[in-house]
Amino acid sequence: MQMKLLMDRIRRDGRVEGENILKVDSFLNHQIDVELLDEIGREFRRQFRDRTVSKILTIESSGIAIACIAARYFSCPVVFAKKTKSLNLSGDVYTASVESFTHKTVNDIIVSKKFLQADDHILIIDDFLANGKAILGLSDLVRQSGAELVGAGVVIEKGFQDGGKRIREMGIDLHSLAIVDAMDQETGIRFREEAPGEEML
Ligand code: 5GP
């Protein structure tokens, strides 16, 4: 279910760059509105209510602040995957390859085996979902560890790119707090219509 407070803020302060980049750096990933992040964290807890979450997993750097505030509501630690150019072959890390949406480079992401264990219940959190590469990479780390993947929480899903579809088709329980179905510098941002019966917050 989408979050009206967040959608209003995106409408007001979001900037469309080029064809498919939404800049929200005045409140989400450069300057950070901590009170809004607090509401976002509360909403993730509400959407994953009744689920056991032992750790939140995210990817550096924009996901970290969001994950940390959400973690206050789940009362659990945050683990962030680090991006690295050189593969660590020591065997003490889980690794996956992720193509960066914004930079078009491929990074290996790593998490120490110490921090993801088979008895963990992992919730993935990230700022944006575009083609799904970041979340697929993170879910691969969870698979390697043998932990349970509870689901994924995303602040902004760009519904006109295919990541959301792929992730839902894989059976991952994905909750996006705002889904942008179209955006244009002139005409602005169009959010996904809620299905009948789904009331907006
Ligand atoms: P994906 O891996 O799903 O293709 O892209 C998700 C990642 O790319 C996110 O972690 C986010 O950092 C970045 N990203 C994707 N689309 C956007 C966008 O429109 N704006 C910003 N600021 N970041 C984006």
PDB file of C-alpha atoms and ligand atoms in Angstrom:
ATOM      1  CA  MET A   1       0.000   0.000   0.000  1.00  0.00           C
ATOM      2  CA  GLN A   2       1.339   3.413  -0.924  1.00  0.00           C
ATOM      3  CA  MET A   3       2.011   6.193   1.569  1.00  0.00           C
ATOM      4  CA  LYS A   4       0.324   9.521   0.903  1.00  0.00           C
ATOM      5  CA  LEU A   5       2.761  11.630   2.939  1.00  0.00           C
ATOM      6  CA  LEU A   6       5.630  10.282   0.853  1.00  0.00           C
ATOM      7  CA  MET A   7       3.803  10.684  -2.469  1.00  0.00           C
ATOM      8  CA  ASP A   8       2.962  14.313  -1.642  1.00  0.00           C
ATOM      9  CA  ARG A   9       6.613  14.960  -0.845  1.00  0.00           C
ATOM     10  CA  ILE A  10       7.768  13.355  -4.101  1.00  0.00           C
ATOM     11  CA  ARG A  11       5.246  15.471  -6.029  1.00  0.00           C
ATOM     12  CA  ARG A  12       6.481  18.611  -4.288  1.00  0.00           C
ATOM     13  CA  ASP A  13      10.242  18.084  -4.173  1.00  0.00           C
ATOM     14  CA  GLY A  14      11.049  15.267  -6.623  1.00  0.00           C
ATOM     15  CA  ARG A  15      12.813  16.248  -9.850  1.00  0.00           C
ATOM     16  CA  VAL A  16      12.725  14.205 -13.022  1.00  0.00           C
ATOM     17  CA  GLU A  17      16.123  13.964 -14.714  1.00  0.00           C
ATOM     18  CA  GLY A  18      16.414  12.702 -18.245  1.00  0.00           C
ATOM     19  CA  GLU A  19      14.099   9.825 -19.068  1.00  0.00           C
ATOM     20  CA  ASN A  20      14.155   7.747 -15.997  1.00  0.00           C
ATOM     21  CA  ILE A  21      16.001   9.199 -13.031  1.00  0.00           C
ATOM     22  CA  LEU A  22      13.993  10.669 -10.198  1.00  0.00           C
ATOM     23  CA  LYS A  23      16.026  12.951  -7.951  1.00  0.00           C
ATOM     24  CA  VAL A  24      14.886  13.075  -4.363  1.00  0.00           C
ATOM     25  CA  ASP A  25      18.116  14.333  -2.922  1.00  0.00           C
ATOM     26  CA  SER A  26      16.501  17.171  -0.981  1.00  0.00           C
ATOM     27  CA  PHE A  27      14.811  14.728   1.411  1.00  0.00           C
ATOM     28  CA  LEU A  28      15.878  11.114   0.864  1.00  0.00           C
ATOM     29  CA  ASN A  29      19.378  10.523  -0.352  1.00  0.00           C
ATOM     30  CA  HIS A  30      21.578  13.553   0.026  1.00  0.00           C
ATOM     31  CA  GLN A  31      19.879  15.890   2.450  1.00  0.00           C
ATOM     32  CA  ILE A  32      17.743  13.658   4.658  1.00  0.00           C
ATOM     33  CA  ASP A  33      14.396  14.528   6.243  1.00  0.00           C
ATOM     34  CA  VAL A  34      14.708  12.394   9.339  1.00  0.00           C
ATOM     35  CA  GLU A  35      11.095  12.892  10.414  1.00  0.00           C
ATOM     36  CA  LEU A  36       9.878  11.638   7.051  1.00  0.00           C
ATOM     37  CA  LEU A  37      12.283   8.710   7.351  1.00  0.00           C
ATOM     38  CA  ASP A  38      10.811   7.967  10.744  1.00  0.00           C
ATOM     39  CA  GLU A  39       7.319   7.758   9.211  1.00  0.00           C
ATOM     40  CA  ILE A  40       8.744   5.531   6.470  1.00  0.00           C
ATOM     41  CA  GLY A  41      10.286   3.226   9.070  1.00  0.00           C
ATOM     42  CA  ARG A  42       7.003   3.026  10.964  1.00  0.00           C
ATOM     43  CA  GLU A  43       5.164   2.217   7.739  1.00  0.00           C
ATOM     44  CA  PHE A  44       7.573  -0.604   6.820  1.00  0.00           C
ATOM     45  CA  ARG A  45       6.940  -2.132  10.250  1.00  0.00           C
ATOM     46  CA  ARG A  46       3.179  -1.830   9.663  1.00  0.00           C
ATOM     47  CA  GLN A  47       3.394  -3.460   6.229  1.00  0.00           C
ATOM     48  CA  PHE A  48       5.517  -6.327   7.570  1.00  0.00           C
ATOM     49  CA  ARG A  49       3.546  -6.597  10.814  1.00  0.00           C
ATOM     50  CA  ASP A  50       3.426 -10.044  12.388  1.00  0.00           C
ATOM     51  CA  ARG A  51       6.596 -11.029  10.548  1.00  0.00           C
ATOM     52  CA  THR A  52       9.700 -12.008  12.450  1.00  0.00           C
ATOM     53  CA  VAL A  53      12.653  -9.935  11.273  1.00  0.00           C
ATOM     54  CA  SER A  54      16.035 -10.527  12.890  1.00  0.00           C
ATOM     55  CA  LYS A  55      18.059  -8.277  10.585  1.00  0.00           C
ATOM     56  CA  ILE A  56      17.566  -5.638   7.936  1.00  0.00           C
ATOM     57  CA  LEU A  57      19.865  -5.919   4.931  1.00  0.00           C
ATOM     58  CA  THR A  58      20.568  -2.989   2.626  1.00  0.00           C
ATOM     59  CA  ILE A  59      23.240  -1.757   0.239  1.00  0.00           C
ATOM     60  CA  GLU A  60      25.533   1.230   0.661  1.00  0.00           C
ATOM     61  CA  SER A  61      25.112   4.085   0.569  1.00  0.00           C
ATOM     62  CA  SER A  62      21.601   5.490   0.163  1.00  0.00           C
ATOM     63  CA  GLY A  63      19.881   2.533   1.790  1.00  0.00           C
ATOM     64  CA  ILE A  64      21.724   2.834   5.088  1.00  0.00           C
ATOM     65  CA  ALA A  65      19.914   5.777   6.659  1.00  0.00           C
ATOM     66  CA  ILE A  66      16.509   4.390   5.707  1.00  0.00           C
ATOM     67  CA  ALA A  67      17.381   0.944   7.013  1.00  0.00           C
ATOM     68  CA  CYS A  68      18.697   2.324  10.307  1.00  0.00           C
ATOM     69  CA  ILE A  69      15.543   4.243  11.106  1.00  0.00           C
ATOM     70  CA  ALA A  70      13.351   1.310  10.075  1.00  0.00           C
ATOM     71  CA  ALA A  71      15.436  -0.920  12.329  1.00  0.00           C
ATOM     72  CA  ARG A  72      14.298   1.090  15.363  1.00  0.00           C
ATOM     73  CA  TYR A  73      10.766  -0.180  14.642  1.00  0.00           C
ATOM     74  CA  PHE A  74      11.896  -3.772  14.099  1.00  0.00           C
ATOM     75  CA  SER A  75      14.320  -3.656  17.058  1.00  0.00           C
ATOM     76  CA  CYS A  76      16.998  -5.374  15.044  1.00  0.00           C
ATOM     77  CA  PRO A  77      20.464  -4.617  13.634  1.00  0.00           C
ATOM     78  CA  VAL A  78      21.198  -3.410  10.125  1.00  0.00           C
ATOM     79  CA  VAL A  79      23.741  -5.044   7.852  1.00  0.00           C
ATOM     80  CA  PHE A  80      24.758  -3.194   4.714  1.00  0.00           C
ATOM     81  CA  ALA A  81      26.382  -4.850   1.745  1.00  0.00           C
ATOM     82  CA  LYS A  82      29.572  -3.095   0.722  1.00  0.00           C
ATOM     83  CA  LYS A  83      30.372  -2.330  -2.877  1.00  0.00           C
ATOM     84  CA  THR A  84      33.839  -3.324  -3.987  1.00  0.00           C
ATOM     85  CA  LYS A  85      35.715  -3.419  -7.262  1.00  0.00           C
ATOM     86  CA  SER A  86      37.992  -6.278  -6.299  1.00  0.00           C
ATOM     87  CA  LEU A  87      36.518  -9.627  -5.453  1.00  0.00           C
ATOM     88  CA  ASN A  88      37.456 -10.801  -1.975  1.00  0.00           C
ATOM     89  CA  LEU A  89      38.553 -14.395  -2.362  1.00  0.00           C
ATOM     90  CA  SER A  90      39.217 -15.100   1.281  1.00  0.00           C
ATOM     91  CA  GLY A  91      36.042 -17.140   1.661  1.00  0.00           C
ATOM     92  CA  ASP A  92      34.773 -15.232   4.679  1.00  0.00           C
ATOM     93  CA  VAL A  93      32.238 -13.189   2.688  1.00  0.00           C
ATOM     94  CA  TYR A  94      29.165 -13.787   0.577  1.00  0.00           C
ATOM     95  CA  THR A  95      29.380 -11.995  -2.770  1.00  0.00           C
ATOM     96  CA  ALA A  96      27.119 -11.099  -5.681  1.00  0.00           C
ATOM     97  CA  SER A  97      27.518  -8.909  -8.769  1.00  0.00           C
ATOM     98  CA  VAL A  98      25.257  -5.897  -9.128  1.00  0.00           C
ATOM     99  CA  GLU A  99      25.049  -3.533 -12.048  1.00  0.00           C
ATOM    100  CA  SER A 100      24.576   0.008 -10.776  1.00  0.00           C
ATOM    101  CA  PHE A 101      21.484   1.652 -12.259  1.00  0.00           C
ATOM    102  CA  THR A 102      22.784   5.181 -11.812  1.00  0.00           C
ATOM    103  CA  HIS A 103      26.438   4.628 -12.743  1.00  0.00           C
ATOM    104  CA  LYS A 104      26.126   1.710 -15.205  1.00  0.00           C
ATOM    105  CA  THR A 105      29.154   0.016 -13.623  1.00  0.00           C
ATOM    106  CA  VAL A 106      29.226  -3.486 -12.170  1.00  0.00           C
ATOM    107  CA  ASN A 107      30.157  -3.806  -8.518  1.00  0.00           C
ATOM    108  CA  ASP A 108      30.712  -6.883  -6.460  1.00  0.00           C
ATOM    109  CA  ILE A 109      28.781  -6.543  -3.259  1.00  0.00           C
ATOM    110  CA  ILE A 110      29.972  -8.341  -0.168  1.00  0.00           C
ATOM    111  CA  VAL A 111      28.723  -9.174   3.296  1.00  0.00           C
ATOM    112  CA  SER A 112      30.793 -10.884   5.925  1.00  0.00           C
ATOM    113  CA  LYS A 113      29.545 -14.405   6.671  1.00  0.00           C
ATOM    114  CA  LYS A 114      29.562 -13.446  10.355  1.00  0.00           C
ATOM    115  CA  PHE A 115      26.598 -11.146   9.871  1.00  0.00           C
ATOM    116  CA  LEU A 116      24.192 -13.316   7.844  1.00  0.00           C
ATOM    117  CA  GLN A 117      23.433 -16.681   9.325  1.00  0.00           C
ATOM    118  CA  ALA A 118      21.138 -19.565   8.535  1.00  0.00           C
ATOM    119  CA  ASP A 119      18.809 -18.841  11.462  1.00  0.00           C
ATOM    120  CA  ASP A 120      18.309 -15.183  10.449  1.00  0.00           C
ATOM    121  CA  HIS A 121      15.037 -13.735   9.108  1.00  0.00           C
ATOM    122  CA  ILE A 122      16.082 -11.013   6.700  1.00  0.00           C
ATOM    123  CA  LEU A 123      14.149  -8.005   5.454  1.00  0.00           C
ATOM    124  CA  ILE A 124      15.775  -6.180   2.533  1.00  0.00           C
ATOM    125  CA  ILE A 125      15.293  -2.410   2.398  1.00  0.00           C
ATOM    126  CA  ASP A 126      16.380   0.030  -0.301  1.00  0.00           C
ATOM    127  CA  ASP A 127      15.584   3.538  -1.507  1.00  0.00           C
ATOM    128  CA  PHE A 128      14.698   2.824  -5.169  1.00  0.00           C
ATOM    129  CA  LEU A 129      13.638  -0.132  -7.239  1.00  0.00           C
ATOM    130  CA  ALA A 130      14.307   0.212 -10.976  1.00  0.00           C
ATOM    131  CA  ASN A 131      15.455  -2.927 -12.817  1.00  0.00           C
ATOM    132  CA  GLY A 132      15.765  -4.902  -9.621  1.00  0.00           C
ATOM    133  CA  LYS A 133      19.507  -5.595  -9.791  1.00  0.00           C
ATOM    134  CA  ALA A 134      20.252  -4.321  -6.287  1.00  0.00           C
ATOM    135  CA  ILE A 135      17.472  -6.327  -4.645  1.00  0.00           C
ATOM    136  CA  LEU A 136      18.271  -9.447  -6.663  1.00  0.00           C
ATOM    137  CA  GLY A 137      21.929  -9.168  -5.600  1.00  0.00           C
ATOM    138  CA  LEU A 138      20.955  -8.748  -1.963  1.00  0.00           C
ATOM    139  CA  SER A 139      18.512 -11.665  -2.115  1.00  0.00           C
ATOM    140  CA  ASP A 140      21.293 -13.798  -3.581  1.00  0.00           C
ATOM    141  CA  LEU A 141      23.449 -13.022  -0.530  1.00  0.00           C
ATOM    142  CA  VAL A 142      20.553 -14.125   1.694  1.00  0.00           C
ATOM    143  CA  ARG A 143      20.166 -17.344  -0.317  1.00  0.00           C
ATOM    144  CA  GLN A 144      23.876 -18.119   0.041  1.00  0.00           C
ATOM    145  CA  SER A 145      23.647 -17.705   3.806  1.00  0.00           C
ATOM    146  CA  GLY A 146      20.684 -20.065   4.140  1.00  0.00           C
ATOM    147  CA  ALA A 147      18.696 -17.392   6.022  1.00  0.00           C
ATOM    148  CA  GLU A 148      14.977 -16.835   5.423  1.00  0.00           C
ATOM    149  CA  LEU A 149      14.142 -13.883   3.150  1.00  0.00           C
ATOM    150  CA  VAL A 150      11.096 -12.281   4.767  1.00  0.00           C
ATOM    151  CA  GLY A 151      10.589  -9.780   1.958  1.00  0.00           C
ATOM    152  CA  ALA A 152      11.742  -6.472   0.538  1.00  0.00           C
ATOM    153  CA  GLY A 153      10.679  -2.930   1.388  1.00  0.00           C
ATOM    154  CA  VAL A 154      11.342  -0.176  -1.120  1.00  0.00           C
ATOM    155  CA  VAL A 155      10.689   3.528  -0.657  1.00  0.00           C
ATOM    156  CA  ILE A 156      10.156   4.358  -4.352  1.00  0.00           C
ATOM    157  CA  GLU A 157       9.442   1.793  -7.051  1.00  0.00           C
ATOM    158  CA  LYS A 158       9.594   2.967 -10.639  1.00  0.00           C
ATOM    159  CA  GLY A 159       6.771   0.838 -11.935  1.00  0.00           C
ATOM    160  CA  PHE A 160       7.596   1.535 -15.578  1.00  0.00           C
ATOM    161  CA  GLN A 161      10.831  -0.423 -15.181  1.00  0.00           C
ATOM    162  CA  ASP A 162      10.625  -4.153 -14.780  1.00  0.00           C
ATOM    163  CA  GLY A 163      12.314  -4.808 -11.411  1.00  0.00           C
ATOM    164  CA  GLY A 164       9.079  -4.923  -9.425  1.00  0.00           C
ATOM    165  CA  LYS A 165       7.517  -7.427 -11.801  1.00  0.00           C
ATOM    166  CA  ARG A 166      10.576  -9.677 -11.705  1.00  0.00           C
ATOM    167  CA  ILE A 167      10.844  -9.609  -7.956  1.00  0.00           C
ATOM    168  CA  ARG A 168       7.136 -10.310  -7.402  1.00  0.00           C
ATOM    169  CA  GLU A 169       7.292 -13.152  -9.944  1.00  0.00           C
ATOM    170  CA  MET A 170      10.091 -14.699  -7.903  1.00  0.00           C
ATOM    171  CA  GLY A 171       7.681 -14.851  -4.980  1.00  0.00           C
ATOM    172  CA  ILE A 172       9.474 -12.197  -2.912  1.00  0.00           C
ATOM    173  CA  ASP A 173       7.035 -10.296  -0.693  1.00  0.00           C
ATOM    174  CA  LEU A 174       7.675  -6.789  -2.018  1.00  0.00           C
ATOM    175  CA  HIS A 175       6.179  -3.655  -0.485  1.00  0.00           C
ATOM    176  CA  SER A 176       6.799  -0.287  -2.141  1.00  0.00           C
ATOM    177  CA  LEU A 177       5.690   2.872  -0.352  1.00  0.00           C
ATOM    178  CA  ALA A 178       5.302   4.849  -3.588  1.00  0.00           C
ATOM    179  CA  ILE A 179       5.011   3.431  -7.098  1.00  0.00           C
ATOM    180  CA  VAL A 180       5.709   5.845  -9.945  1.00  0.00           C
ATOM    181  CA  ASP A 181       4.078   4.601 -13.135  1.00  0.00           C
ATOM    182  CA  ALA A 182       5.112   7.489 -15.361  1.00  0.00           C
ATOM    183  CA  MET A 183       7.206  10.605 -15.043  1.00  0.00           C
ATOM    184  CA  ASP A 184       8.071  13.466 -17.287  1.00  0.00           C
ATOM    185  CA  GLN A 185       9.813  16.808 -16.776  1.00  0.00           C
ATOM    186  CA  GLU A 186       6.805  18.634 -18.222  1.00  0.00           C
ATOM    187  CA  THR A 187       3.808  16.650 -17.069  1.00  0.00           C
ATOM    188  CA  GLY A 188       5.213  15.541 -13.723  1.00  0.00           C
ATOM    189  CA  ILE A 189       4.818  12.294 -11.833  1.00  0.00           C
ATOM    190  CA  ARG A 190       1.946   9.807 -12.028  1.00  0.00           C
ATOM    191  CA  PHE A 191       1.587   7.282  -9.231  1.00  0.00           C
ATOM    192  CA  ARG A 192      -0.006   3.870  -9.565  1.00  0.00           C
ATOM    193  CA  GLU A 193      -3.724   3.766  -8.881  1.00  0.00           C
ATOM    194  CA  GLU A 194      -4.561   1.675  -5.850  1.00  0.00           C
ATOM    195  CA  ALA A 195      -6.668  -1.394  -6.524  1.00  0.00           C
ATOM    196  CA  PRO A 196     -10.314  -0.911  -5.468  1.00  0.00           C
ATOM    197  CA  GLY A 197     -10.741  -1.545  -1.770  1.00  0.00           C
ATOM    198  CA  GLU A 198      -7.159  -0.618  -0.944  1.00  0.00           C
ATOM    199  CA  GLU A 199      -7.335   2.534   1.053  1.00  0.00           C
ATOM    200  CA  MET A 200      -4.365   4.864   0.954  1.00  0.00           C
ATOM    201  CA  LEU A 201      -2.635   6.036   4.124  1.00  0.00           C
TER     202      LEU A 201
HETATM  203  P1  5GP B   1      17.950  -1.353  -9.674  1.00  0.00           P
HETATM  204  O1  5GP B   1      19.063  -2.167  -9.105  1.00  0.00           O
HETATM  205  O2  5GP B   1      16.596  -1.764  -9.133  1.00  0.00           O
HETATM  206  O3  5GP B   1      17.987  -1.262 -11.170  1.00  0.00           O
HETATM  207  O4  5GP B   1      18.199   0.136  -9.182  1.00  0.00           O
HETATM  208  C1  5GP B   1      18.102   0.429  -7.813  1.00  0.00           C
HETATM  209  C2  5GP B   1      19.285   1.222  -7.341  1.00  0.00           C
HETATM  210  O5  5GP B   1      19.630   2.239  -8.275  1.00  0.00           O
HETATM  211  C3  5GP B   1      18.928   1.904  -6.037  1.00  0.00           C
HETATM  212  O6  5GP B   1      19.762   1.371  -5.020  1.00  0.00           O
HETATM  213  C4  5GP B   1      19.184   3.376  -6.256  1.00  0.00           C
HETATM  214  O7  5GP B   1      20.326   3.770  -5.528  1.00  0.00           O
HETATM  215  C5  5GP B   1      19.471   3.535  -7.726  1.00  0.00           C
HETATM  216  N1  5GP B   1      18.355   4.167  -8.473  1.00  0.00           N
HETATM  217  C6  5GP B   1      17.569   3.569  -9.396  1.00  0.00           C
HETATM  218  N2  5GP B   1      16.721   4.434  -9.939  1.00  0.00           N
HETATM  219  C7  5GP B   1      16.942   5.623  -9.339  1.00  0.00           C
HETATM  220  C8  5GP B   1      16.347   6.923  -9.481  1.00  0.00           C
HETATM  221  O8  5GP B   1      15.431   7.176 -10.285  1.00  0.00           O
HETATM  222  N3  5GP B   1      16.824   7.895  -8.669  1.00  0.00           N
HETATM  223  C9  5GP B   1      17.831   7.671  -7.766  1.00  0.00           C
HETATM  224  N4  5GP B   1      18.218   8.697  -7.007  1.00  0.00           N
HETATM  225  N5  5GP B   1      18.416   6.460  -7.607  1.00  0.00           N
HETATM  226  C10 5GP B   1      17.985   5.436  -8.402  1.00  0.00           C
END
